[in-house]
Amino acid sequence: MPGGGSAERRRTTLDLVAMKARGEKIVAITAYDALFASLVDAAGVDLILVGDSVASVLCGEETTLSATVEQMTYHGRIAARGASCALVVVDMPFLSYQVARAEAVRNAGNILKHTGAGAVKLEGGCEVADTVRAIVRAGIPVMGHLGFTPQSVHALGGHRIQGKDEEAAARLVEEAVALEAAGVFSIVLELMPAAAARRVTEAVAVPTIGIGAGPDCDGQVLVLHDMLGLNEAFSPRFLKRYAELGKATREAVSRYAEEVRAGKYPGEEHGYAPVGDGG
Ligand code: KIV
């Protein structure tokens, strides 16, 4: 059951809404492939987000803008393959839902159809509410995303905290209420003061999932590669690194390189007897 981590059925969007009603925190994390998805799934996360952050985290792009439907479908499919309990949500990439409503429904449907994921996520507030409504009417669960929305990084003037003053915080509440009315099952709140995130969280019945939005959201999401310390260049204040796998990887590979160069690997312990002993 949600919140557990033992043998269970797959989470649904309804489970997450029920978790908010019960006051249970929701644990979300990104994964872009079957290997990491199976690891985080086994760790008992409730939701795996196949984020378009794959463009920057794995592909080395500066922003998420280059992600395509084909790329998100590929990563969605391989991540969904690794997850048996968590709800898998795939990001709709830039320009896959902003241009025309019918195109948005088709793209969302194709993502679900070809990945095995349970929902899509898209960014924006009132301006995407009718699109959200159309996608939800087609039977496709949608997660919203407010605050700092990475696909609008250029329009927002960079990675800036949103909702800082009263007017901006009130606007966030309005956007969240519009998304809820349009049918989202949950909303990501990115980079905003804790007080603004609290107001949004209290204003809607669907769960809010925060990243850089303080402790009062209904759940939290982190980018896996950031929290594992693999993406070492990225260290915003809100990020907690639960491991230092970047450092561990460099050290392991340097040791391997040294041992290969010194003729120590592969050695006797791997079944190779020293030359002259008939090995
Ligand atoms: O793309 C992504 O990984 C995201 C999270 C940062 C919420 O949208």
Coordinates of N, CA and C and ligand atoms in Angstrom, one line a residue, residues 30 49 51-53 91 121 145 188 190 211 221 223, ligand 1:
T30 N 13.1 11.3 -9.8 CA 13.3 11.1 -11.3 C 14.0 9.8 -11.6
L49 N 9.3 10.1 -11.8 CA 9.1 11.1 -12.8 C 10.2 10.9 -13.9
G51 N 11.6 12.8 -16.1 CA 11.5 14.3 -16.4 C 12.3 14.6 -17.7
D52 N 11.9 15.8 -18.2 CA 12.6 16.3 -19.4 C 14.0 16.8 -19.0
S53 N 14.2 16.8 -17.7 CA 15.6 17.1 -17.2 C 16.6 16.1 -17.7
D91 N 7.2 13.4 -18.6 CA 7.1 14.9 -18.9 C 6.8 15.0 -20.4
K121 N 3.1 14.8 -17.4 CA 3.2 16.1 -16.7 C 3.5 17.2 -17.7
H145 N 2.6 21.7 -13.2 CA 3.9 22.1 -12.7 C 3.9 23.6 -12.7
V188 N 3.4 19.8 -9.4 CA 4.7 20.0 -8.9 C 4.9 21.5 -8.6
E190 N 7.8 24.2 -8.0 CA 9.3 24.3 -8.1 C 9.7 25.7 -7.8
I211 N 9.8 20.9 -5.0 CA 11.2 20.8 -5.3 C 11.7 22.3 -5.1
V221 N 10.0 16.0 -4.5 CA 10.6 15.3 -5.7 C 12.0 15.8 -5.8
V223 N 15.7 15.3 -8.3 CA 16.3 14.7 -9.5 C 17.4 13.7 -8.9
Ligands
KIV1 O1 12.2 17.4 -15.5 C1 12.2 17.2 -14.2 O2 13.1 16.4 -13.7 C2 11.3 17.9 -13.4 C3 11.5 17.9 -11.9 C4 12.6 18.9 -11.6 C5 10.3 18.2 -11.2 O3 10.3 18.5 -13.9

